[in-house]
Amino acid sequence: MKKYKLKNLNIFLFTLLILMYLEIVFRLLTKGAVFNISLLYVFLYSVFTTLLICFFATWGSNRVNKGIYYVTLFVITCIFVLQLCIFKMFGFYFDLSLLSATDQVMSFTGDALKLIFKNLLGILLLFLPFIGLLIFHRKFVIDKQDGKGHIGFLSSCIIIYMIFIGSLYLNGNEINSARELYFQVSNHELNIRKFGVLNAFRIDIKRTVFGFEGKLNITDDDVNQDVDENGDKDVNQDDSDEENNEEKPEYEYNRLDIDFASLIAKESDSTIRMMHEYFQKETGTLQNEYTNYFKDKNLILFMAEGFNEIAVRQDITPTLYRLVNSGFKFNNFYTPSISSTIGGEFQELTGLVAASGFLPFWKSGENAYPFGIATSFQKMGYQTYAYHNHTYTFQNRNKYLASLGFDHYLGCRNGLEKRINCNRWPESDVEMIEGTVTDYLGKDEPFMVYYVTVSGHGDYTFSSNAMASKHRNDVAGLNYSEKPLAYLAAQIELDQALELLIEKLTESGELEDTVIALVGDHYPYYLSLDEVNELASYEKDSVVEINRSNFILWNSEMETITVDKVGSQIDVLPTIYNLFGVEYDSRLIIGKDILSTEPGVAIFANSSWVSDQGTYYASSGEFVSRDGISVDSDYVRKMNNIVSNKILLSRYIMQYDYYRRVLGE
């Protein structure tokens, strides 16, 4: 049979066709836009990559060249498959910073076969060109090229790369433009959408190896609105108050006395100096009518695994329903899914966005957190406790909780296994409450307790999930498919744990003096979007609304207070601090007190956001205003600047151990 020799032009066209096939099929499988200007960037970089492959795979004999060529295409295809599977599982893309989450990665290895089987069609489509090469490999010959051919490949590479760089300026200074993403902004998801999988992977490697410094854009639009000559926000009475001679109370700012001018004068590092300048211009949030609202009360704070608003039902989770719809009732709260559970916990406990690169600094436990929740409450005379009904060292939780001041932390394998059954998956939230309440109830000192639950964890099947199986009969009459049913069944365990906690607080006479706060770590990503929408009261999208959830902040003696302002996990800490009268500096926490006058915003993994005025989708650049609200043409630009700065500052606070620099130990 005649063999077909892949000469210069042929090998180039053949390889380019394969790379473009992979990029387009990937976009179709992940529901990304195909035919827009990003396809130009993808095409140009695919040409560049093709020329490099041709350059390196044509130096030796046919056998050597084919070996290099096949291995290269196999690795490239695996990169696409990895991104597909991670996206289908978590709703975000893999980047090298996630290698720091080794425990998280290993915990999903048992689900790898299920994930592959679930996405088998997509994986086969991506591997189709490589499979074709294997089948017909005997028909192809890749000859050694002469020096002129290699010079042609290399010089063409340089020319195409220069054309690619020039093309980045086609959409100029648009929000999240190609030029900004390539040179100034770290946004892995948008890089994939804008430049393609291969180029985004290369950018990720480069920035991981050589580092990447984004650029803060400090403007008055960002850090101050309605600021007077003294740097304070305008809190003048409105016209109706003036007419009625009603005086508003004078509120102070939640901030400390920090001499930023001195810090700026002494700082030699340009990034740190830029941060000082940013926070110097920031005013922070004003105290308000809810400052000290929970002063001297006990606090029990939960991070609830997989908890989402779709789990709140009066019929099967009545305690959750009661707590969500009384106390402070937050109508526009989100739990953005960033880096899975550890990202959600980081946001809840620090008030910072889980920006790319935070993981190694967070997991080391070596950064200083002067506003750490346990440290802050200990200063006010509280006894502090933390519990987790899974392995206590998972994701180095023992280290980062210690850095926040928790010196009493129990989990499975360091003592909690003596009180609960740690030998099933997932473990019981009810057993965790039952086994720990005697540590802090009935004591003389006030207490602050932090629980990390696990009963709501996936996979959501009745055969593999102990908590779903336990409550299977409780959901038997509901008309949903298996996974949504199993999810609801697993969340019943959390509901009953809260019911038990309230019973124990009542028995000890401490319910009236205790606040229960609860937030989820992320939406239940073991469910598909269609399965989430089976349980939802409206059609959710896969970027923003799938993350809409509840923030429970409840005391048995308070009236129900409805809050319509937008909030998210990063706002939990400053909101609690203001309510309990904790002394802290609201300028240095990126999240803000939801009950303050500060405008609300929730930030998502790809820099999409929701504000009190509407929703911005970063991938498409579309802004959808809330009903009846109109904004000026510059509003989206200003908000994108604010969001970009919040993300970058969160990263720098961790990367440079900024709190230690400003406040010492």
XYZ file of C-alpha atoms in Angstrom:
665
model
C 0.000 0.000 0.000
C 1.321 3.409 -0.943
C 2.423 5.567 1.984
C 1.473 9.215 2.172
C 4.424 11.439 3.008
C 3.685 14.454 5.212
C 5.870 17.100 3.642
C 6.147 20.680 4.901
C 2.840 22.039 3.632
C 0.962 18.815 4.241
C 2.101 18.301 7.831
C 1.341 21.930 8.562
C -2.236 21.795 7.232
C -2.899 18.387 8.787
C -1.756 19.496 12.255
C -3.546 22.850 12.076
C -6.768 21.077 11.195
C -6.421 18.825 14.253
C -5.753 21.714 16.647
C -8.669 23.778 15.347
C -10.903 20.703 15.570
C -9.956 20.250 19.253
C -10.571 23.906 20.106
C -13.945 24.090 18.349
C -15.208 20.752 19.704
C -14.137 21.796 23.208
C -16.104 25.044 22.916
C -19.166 23.183 21.730
C -18.906 20.669 24.585
C -18.553 23.430 27.189
C -21.194 25.666 25.555
C -18.702 28.394 24.764
C -19.141 30.903 21.951
C -17.467 29.684 18.758
C -17.827 32.296 16.066
C -16.584 35.583 17.505
C -13.303 37.489 17.508
C -11.787 34.968 19.921
C -11.740 32.451 17.076
C -9.172 34.686 15.374
C -6.899 34.516 18.434
C -7.386 30.746 18.625
C -6.588 30.351 14.934
C -3.423 32.466 15.079
C -2.102 30.637 18.143
C -2.987 27.276 16.576
C -0.928 28.273 13.545
C 1.936 29.224 15.873
C 1.663 25.900 17.762
C 1.457 23.952 14.513
C 4.672 25.541 13.237
C 6.437 24.653 16.507
C 5.274 21.041 16.268
C 6.460 20.883 12.666
C 9.815 22.360 13.692
C 10.476 19.822 16.466
C 8.984 16.748 14.773
C 11.052 16.849 11.566
C 14.669 16.486 12.704
C 15.093 12.731 12.715
C 14.081 9.576 10.933
C 10.487 8.748 10.093
C 10.202 6.595 13.233
C 11.625 9.265 15.549
C 9.565 12.039 13.953
C 6.347 10.065 14.226
C 7.128 9.265 17.868
C 7.581 12.943 18.715
C 4.511 13.889 16.694
C 2.234 11.260 18.256
C 3.357 11.936 21.822
C 2.852 15.667 21.308
C -0.681 15.240 19.971
C -1.526 12.775 22.744
C -0.407 15.235 25.451
C -2.283 18.081 23.775
C -5.460 15.990 23.597
C -5.100 15.035 27.272
C -4.963 18.730 28.195
C -8.305 19.250 26.453
C -9.802 16.185 28.138
C -8.581 17.309 31.572
C -10.152 20.744 31.122
C -13.395 19.196 29.914
C -13.703 16.831 32.891
C -12.782 19.449 35.502
C -15.250 21.912 33.991
C -18.037 19.352 33.862
C -17.360 18.387 37.498
C -16.767 21.732 39.197
C -17.921 24.423 36.789
C -14.419 25.942 36.559
C -11.233 25.069 34.688
C -8.042 23.461 35.891
C -5.037 25.693 36.477
C -1.705 24.848 38.057
C -2.555 26.590 41.328
C -5.039 23.766 41.987
C -2.097 21.388 42.375
C -1.808 22.913 45.857
C -5.183 21.330 46.651
C -3.693 17.840 46.645
C -6.127 16.465 49.237
C -9.048 17.771 47.217
C -7.677 16.239 44.020
C -7.038 12.876 45.674
C -10.507 12.824 47.224
C -12.029 12.752 43.744
C -9.861 9.966 42.324
C -12.527 7.471 43.339
C -14.977 9.343 41.132
C -12.620 9.440 38.157
C -14.152 6.451 36.367
C -17.651 7.836 36.888
C -16.523 11.194 35.536
C -14.897 9.605 32.489
C -17.964 7.481 31.801
C -20.275 10.484 32.216
C -18.236 12.473 29.668
C -17.289 9.508 27.477
C -18.818 10.937 24.303
C -16.955 14.239 24.685
C -13.690 12.447 25.477
C -14.070 10.221 22.405
C -14.783 13.237 20.211
C -11.621 14.937 21.468
C -9.533 11.796 20.980
C -10.982 11.095 17.531
C -8.061 12.651 15.562
C -5.485 10.807 17.652
C -7.368 7.524 17.305
C -7.456 8.093 13.547
C -3.687 8.594 13.521
C -3.180 5.313 15.370
C -5.422 3.419 12.979
C -3.751 4.760 9.843
C -0.254 5.330 11.214
C 1.348 2.926 8.731
C 0.182 5.097 5.845
C 2.052 8.179 7.031
C 5.684 9.124 6.733
C 7.186 12.234 8.314
C 10.478 12.817 6.552
C 13.429 14.668 7.974
C 13.454 18.291 6.837
C 16.549 20.120 5.652
C 17.914 23.293 7.238
C 15.929 25.497 4.888
C 12.702 23.838 6.012
C 13.490 24.368 9.707
C 14.396 27.996 9.108
C 11.069 28.386 7.336
C 9.158 26.908 10.270
C 10.997 29.034 12.840
C 10.802 32.318 10.944
C 7.096 31.707 10.284
C 6.619 31.151 14.036
C 8.085 34.559 14.782
C 5.972 36.288 12.149
C 2.724 34.616 13.272
C 3.421 35.416 16.930
C 3.952 39.078 16.042
C 0.670 39.067 14.120
C -1.014 37.462 17.135
C 0.317 40.161 19.488
C -0.854 42.839 17.073
C -4.331 41.302 16.921
C -4.699 41.751 20.695
C -5.211 45.461 20.113
C -8.199 44.991 17.806
C -10.741 45.530 20.577
C -8.601 48.167 22.287
C -9.611 49.106 25.814
C -12.823 47.139 26.009
C -13.636 45.508 29.365
C -11.653 42.265 29.708
C -10.157 42.892 26.284
C -7.667 40.436 24.814
C -4.846 42.893 25.478
C -5.804 43.286 29.166
C -6.130 39.541 29.685
C -2.822 38.809 27.991
C -0.737 41.452 29.739
C -2.495 42.762 32.852
C -5.235 40.467 34.182
C -5.092 36.979 35.677
C -8.301 35.205 34.680
C -7.814 31.604 33.611
C -11.412 30.977 32.543
C -11.559 34.063 30.342
C -8.148 33.144 28.895
C -9.573 29.798 27.801
C -12.654 31.457 26.342
C -10.670 34.210 24.636
C -7.433 32.487 23.559
C -8.264 28.796 23.561
C -7.188 25.884 25.740
C -3.593 25.592 24.516
C -2.693 29.268 24.791
C -4.365 29.550 28.204
C -2.382 26.529 29.363
C 0.855 28.129 28.167
C -0.037 31.420 29.888
C -0.774 29.522 33.103
C 2.603 27.729 32.987
C 4.474 30.965 32.289
C 2.799 32.870 35.129
C 3.245 29.977 37.552
C 6.951 29.614 36.796
C 7.925 33.266 36.411
C 5.233 34.926 38.489
C 2.727 37.512 37.417
C 2.065 40.978 38.755
C -1.302 42.443 37.877
C -1.952 46.151 37.954
C -4.116 47.970 40.478
C -6.086 50.774 38.902
C -6.733 53.122 41.812
C -9.467 55.648 41.139
C -11.958 57.501 43.295
C -14.686 55.515 41.541
C -13.257 52.403 43.152
C -12.378 53.204 46.733
C -14.564 56.225 47.422
C -17.970 57.433 46.427
C -19.353 60.769 47.673
C -16.144 61.651 49.513
C -15.609 65.032 51.117
C -12.386 66.985 51.366
C -11.433 65.170 54.562
C -11.682 61.764 52.906
C -14.958 60.802 54.597
C -18.066 59.643 52.803
C -20.974 62.020 52.618
C -23.595 60.874 55.105
C -25.739 63.999 54.993
C -29.430 63.724 55.637
C -31.708 63.456 52.645
C -34.259 66.162 51.862
C -37.117 64.431 53.657
C -35.127 64.264 56.893
C -34.197 67.934 56.649
C -37.805 68.949 56.094
C -38.962 66.978 59.127
C -36.009 68.125 61.245
C -35.147 64.486 61.840
C -31.522 63.930 62.758
C -29.641 60.868 61.694
C -27.278 59.396 64.269
C -23.581 60.044 63.735
C -21.795 56.787 62.973
C -18.073 56.128 63.073
C -16.081 53.963 60.677
C -15.020 50.422 61.487
C -11.304 51.027 61.161
C -8.084 51.254 63.140
C -5.550 54.039 63.443
C -3.041 53.066 60.737
C -0.443 55.546 59.498
C -0.467 54.672 55.804
C 1.491 57.820 54.909
C 4.410 56.584 56.990
C 4.119 53.079 55.531
C 4.169 54.495 51.997
C 7.229 56.655 52.718
C 9.200 53.679 54.038
C 8.134 51.075 51.453
C 10.525 50.212 48.615
C 8.437 47.487 46.973
C 6.215 49.076 44.307
C 3.357 46.568 44.727
C 3.197 46.957 48.504
C 3.377 50.726 48.179
C 0.517 50.597 45.691
C -1.532 48.586 48.205
C -0.819 51.120 50.942
C -1.986 53.885 48.619
C -5.180 51.995 47.830
C -6.099 51.383 51.460
C -5.135 54.938 52.415
C -7.793 56.224 49.993
C -10.344 53.677 51.165
C -12.636 54.910 53.945
C -14.050 51.569 55.058
C -17.644 50.984 56.100
C -19.635 53.018 58.554
C -21.054 51.504 61.674
C -24.832 51.437 61.581
C -27.987 50.732 63.512
C -26.955 47.070 63.743
C -23.531 47.712 65.261
C -23.311 45.722 68.539
C -26.727 44.204 67.777
C -25.429 40.822 68.999
C -22.940 42.214 71.529
C -21.908 39.618 74.150
C -23.996 36.835 72.610
C -22.547 33.425 71.740
C -21.857 32.595 68.100
C -22.105 29.232 66.352
C -20.879 29.530 62.758
C -21.263 26.817 60.119
C -19.677 26.175 56.782
C -22.171 23.698 55.352
C -20.947 21.311 52.668
C -22.929 21.604 49.447
C -25.642 23.716 51.079
C -27.699 25.716 48.617
C -31.096 27.383 48.518
C -32.509 24.410 46.589
C -32.197 22.379 49.821
C -34.512 24.706 51.763
C -38.013 23.205 51.833
C -40.685 23.526 54.461
C -41.762 19.914 53.989
C -38.450 18.046 54.373
C -35.963 20.557 55.847
C -38.207 22.562 58.199
C -35.408 23.813 60.454
C -33.426 25.198 57.533
C -36.622 26.756 56.203
C -37.333 28.393 59.557
C -33.824 29.802 59.980
C -33.584 31.065 56.393
C -36.921 32.865 56.607
C -36.476 34.484 60.009
C -33.687 36.360 61.741
C -31.818 38.321 59.083
C -33.402 37.258 55.789
C -30.940 37.832 52.926
C -32.727 37.777 49.574
C -29.732 38.262 47.248
C -26.896 36.183 48.659
C -24.406 34.103 46.645
C -21.794 31.448 47.391
C -19.436 31.688 44.383
C -17.808 28.359 43.605
C -14.076 29.076 43.446
C -11.542 26.288 44.097
C -14.214 24.033 45.592
C -14.658 23.666 49.368
C -11.395 25.235 50.447
C -12.150 28.327 48.372
C -15.553 28.756 49.965
C -14.137 28.322 53.453
C -11.329 30.773 52.736
C -13.817 33.402 51.609
C -16.049 32.887 54.641
C -13.227 33.046 57.195
C -11.081 35.833 55.709
C -13.434 38.121 53.800
C -11.085 37.872 50.789
C -11.801 36.644 47.267
C -10.295 33.207 46.584
C -8.113 34.689 43.860
C -5.692 32.556 41.859
C -2.607 31.709 43.890
C -4.133 31.961 47.388
C -3.949 28.239 48.167
C -0.300 27.660 49.167
C -0.279 30.686 51.476
C -3.616 29.748 53.054
C -2.713 26.077 53.524
C 0.685 26.819 55.068
C -0.925 28.525 58.042
C 2.056 30.879 58.199
C 0.368 34.149 57.208
C -0.725 36.567 59.924
C -4.465 37.138 60.445
C -4.922 39.796 63.139
C -8.644 39.748 62.303
C -8.842 35.946 62.495
C -12.260 35.049 63.849
C -11.049 32.972 66.801
C -8.366 35.540 67.681
C -10.907 38.368 67.531
C -13.427 36.634 69.787
C -10.753 35.486 72.219
C -9.784 39.135 72.685
C -13.351 39.738 73.849
C -13.180 36.934 76.417
C -14.765 34.134 74.407
C -13.793 30.475 74.458
C -13.375 29.288 70.860
C -13.873 25.831 69.352
C -13.727 24.326 65.860
C -15.001 20.939 64.658
C -15.027 18.986 61.400
C -16.590 15.549 60.994
C -14.013 14.342 58.475
C -10.226 13.978 58.552
C -8.896 16.885 60.610
C -5.827 17.440 58.393
C -7.777 17.534 55.114
C -6.396 20.398 53.004
C -4.235 21.413 56.013
C -7.350 22.617 57.844
C -5.533 22.092 61.143
C -2.873 24.600 60.045
C -5.019 27.404 58.684
C -7.545 27.187 61.520
C -4.663 27.523 63.970
C -3.509 30.652 62.122
C -6.976 32.150 62.729
C -6.612 31.531 66.459
C -8.391 28.194 66.966
C -6.452 26.306 69.623
C -9.269 23.833 70.236
C -9.959 21.990 66.979
C -11.283 18.450 66.736
C -11.852 16.320 63.669
C -11.679 12.698 62.711
C -8.265 11.220 63.592
C -7.393 13.715 66.336
C -10.125 12.905 68.834
C -13.547 13.287 67.242
C -13.470 9.652 66.133
C -13.950 8.739 69.817
C -17.295 10.533 69.777
C -18.729 9.847 66.298
C -18.526 7.184 63.612
C -15.707 8.305 61.310
C -15.717 5.091 59.293
C -18.464 5.853 56.782
C -18.872 8.357 53.977
C -19.987 10.960 54.454
C -19.973 11.257 58.229
C -22.977 12.434 60.243
C -23.592 16.100 61.108
C -26.092 15.015 63.771
C -23.442 12.890 65.481
C -20.982 15.814 65.357
C -23.425 18.100 67.174
C -24.344 15.392 69.678
C -20.703 14.641 70.388
C -19.459 18.207 70.851
C -22.096 20.445 72.485
C -21.007 19.465 75.997
C -17.615 21.092 75.305
C -19.077 24.588 75.383
C -22.635 24.533 76.785
C -23.168 25.248 80.469
C -19.852 27.041 80.943
C -19.283 30.443 82.519
C -17.561 32.038 79.518
C -19.276 33.030 76.263
C -18.384 30.795 73.320
C -17.662 31.059 69.626
C -17.923 27.729 67.765
C -17.087 26.930 64.148
C -18.471 23.788 62.486
C -17.395 22.439 59.082
C -20.044 19.913 58.039
C -19.649 17.066 55.562
C -23.004 15.235 55.409
C -24.100 17.195 52.346
C -21.133 16.038 50.261
C -21.588 14.214 46.930
C -21.682 11.882 45.132
C -25.479 12.005 45.378
C -26.609 8.435 44.994
C -28.429 6.248 47.478
C -25.942 3.425 47.001
C -22.732 5.394 47.688
C -23.811 8.151 50.092
C -24.440 7.072 53.675
C -26.454 10.172 54.571
C -28.613 9.993 51.449
C -29.284 6.336 52.200
C -30.120 7.161 55.830
C -32.872 9.585 54.795
C -34.039 7.850 51.629
C -37.530 7.200 52.968
C -37.943 10.887 53.841
C -37.816 11.864 50.156
C -39.529 8.792 48.708
C -42.699 10.665 47.790
C -40.988 13.421 45.803
C -41.049 13.331 42.002
C -37.404 13.972 41.068
C -34.627 11.954 39.484
C -32.231 10.033 41.722
C -29.424 12.553 42.181
C -31.632 15.511 43.183
C -33.492 13.199 45.556
C -30.246 11.930 47.072
C -29.020 15.533 47.461
C -32.155 16.512 49.371
C -31.856 13.387 51.514
C -28.250 14.246 52.419
C -29.256 17.806 53.375
C -31.870 16.428 55.763
C -28.948 15.369 57.974
C -27.823 19.013 58.218
C -31.388 20.063 58.963
C -31.676 17.559 61.797
C -28.268 18.590 63.145
C -29.490 22.186 63.419
C -32.711 20.993 65.041
C -30.678 19.049 67.612
C -28.428 22.049 68.252
C -31.430 24.277 68.953
C -32.813 21.627 71.326
C -29.517 21.443 73.232
C -29.276 25.246 73.443
C -32.833 25.385 74.749
C -32.155 22.709 77.371
C -29.083 24.560 78.612
C -30.948 27.893 78.731
C -28.559 29.477 76.209
C -30.709 29.690 73.075
C -31.734 33.302 73.656
C -28.106 34.358 74.024
C -26.793 32.460 70.983
C -26.575 33.422 67.323
C -26.523 30.726 64.644
C -24.825 31.655 61.353
C -24.530 29.339 58.353
C -23.283 29.631 54.796
C -22.543 27.029 52.104
C -19.126 26.423 50.594
C -20.338 26.112 46.977
C -23.319 24.957 44.959
C -23.738 21.144 44.758
C -21.543 20.600 41.711
C -22.108 16.842 41.788
C -25.461 17.790 40.255
C -25.670 18.909 36.639
C -27.307 22.230 35.813
C -30.412 20.368 34.670
C -30.528 18.457 37.964
C -30.113 21.680 39.948
C -32.973 23.185 37.987
C -35.181 20.219 38.854
C -35.129 21.518 42.428
C -34.936 25.250 41.709
C -37.941 27.568 41.708
C -36.699 29.296 38.542
C -34.339 28.520 35.642
C -30.755 29.063 36.784
C -27.781 29.770 34.543
C -24.433 28.008 34.949
C -22.339 31.076 35.808
C -24.170 33.299 38.291
C -27.589 32.098 39.407
C -26.466 28.535 40.064
C -24.491 30.105 42.927
C -27.461 31.919 44.505
C -27.959 30.610 48.016
C -28.831 31.572 51.588
C -26.963 33.127 54.493
C -28.492 32.135 57.815
C -27.961 34.705 60.582
C -30.454 33.968 63.324
C -31.277 34.535 66.953
C -34.462 33.238 68.531
C -35.377 36.595 70.104
C -34.979 38.913 67.127
C -37.609 40.143 64.721
C -37.232 39.146 61.079
C -35.175 41.737 59.191
C -35.245 41.547 55.386
C -32.069 42.497 53.510
C -32.268 42.941 49.726
C -28.694 44.099 49.172
C -26.396 41.752 47.262
C -23.879 39.822 49.351
C -21.609 36.789 49.199
C -19.289 34.671 51.348
C -16.650 37.415 51.575
C -19.194 39.638 53.353
C -19.923 37.145 56.143
C -16.946 38.001 58.371
C -17.299 41.823 58.366
C -21.075 41.533 58.840
C -20.609 39.339 61.902
C -17.865 41.599 63.262
C -20.048 44.689 63.108
C -22.972 42.880 64.752
C -20.807 41.578 67.611
C -18.835 44.797 68.096
C -15.500 43.279 67.051
C -12.747 45.855 66.647
C -11.424 45.546 63.097
C -10.423 47.619 60.086
C -13.054 47.377 57.357
C -10.662 48.863 54.800
C -8.403 45.821 54.965
C -11.143 43.237 54.442
C -12.249 43.052 50.812
C -15.761 41.887 51.676
C -18.019 44.436 53.371
C -20.669 44.468 56.076
C -23.882 43.662 54.201
C -25.850 45.821 56.648
C -23.703 48.888 55.978
C -24.242 51.650 53.415
C -21.552 50.159 51.154
C -22.978 49.046 47.762
C -23.330 45.276 47.451
C -21.437 43.114 44.963
C -20.851 39.370 44.556
C -17.786 38.277 42.557
C -17.548 35.009 40.637
C -14.679 32.849 39.400
C -14.406 34.350 35.908
C -14.847 37.970 37.111
C -18.563 38.017 36.416
C -20.426 39.902 39.121
C -23.798 40.810 40.563
C -24.437 44.231 42.055
C -27.550 45.910 43.405
C -28.036 47.312 39.886
C -27.695 44.136 37.826
C -25.567 41.230 36.589
C -22.463 41.280 34.412
C -21.388 38.170 32.479
C -17.657 38.409 31.844
C -17.460 35.827 29.048
C -19.948 37.641 26.833
C -19.475 41.171 28.181
C -23.250 41.436 28.678
C -24.765 43.496 31.506
C -28.370 42.749 32.513
C -29.888 45.405 34.765
C -32.358 44.584 37.500
C -35.987 45.363 36.735
C -36.675 49.052 36.802
C -33.056 50.087 37.320
C -31.138 52.117 34.767
C -27.418 52.833 34.916
C -25.231 55.267 33.027
C -22.947 54.076 30.241
C -19.867 54.209 32.450
C -21.266 52.078 35.269
C -20.080 48.703 33.949
C -16.567 50.021 33.353
C -16.369 51.382 36.910
C -17.711 48.160 38.413
C -15.269 46.037 36.422
C -12.448 48.169 37.775
C -13.735 47.688 41.311
C -14.058 43.925 40.868
C -10.614 43.636 39.261
C -9.027 45.515 42.161
C -10.829 43.428 44.776
C -9.591 40.219 43.175
C -6.037 41.469 42.808
C -5.883 42.891 46.340
C -7.135 39.594 47.766
C -4.313 37.799 45.983
C -1.671 40.300 47.088
C -2.833 40.264 50.729
C -2.080 36.542 50.782
C 1.005 36.576 48.554
C 2.779 39.333 50.497
C 1.439 38.465 53.969
C 0.147 42.022 53.933
C -1.547 42.053 57.335
C 1.760 41.274 59.014
C 3.391 44.167 57.152
C 0.699 46.617 58.269
C -0.211 45.390 61.753
C 2.672 43.136 62.780
C 1.855 39.964 64.679
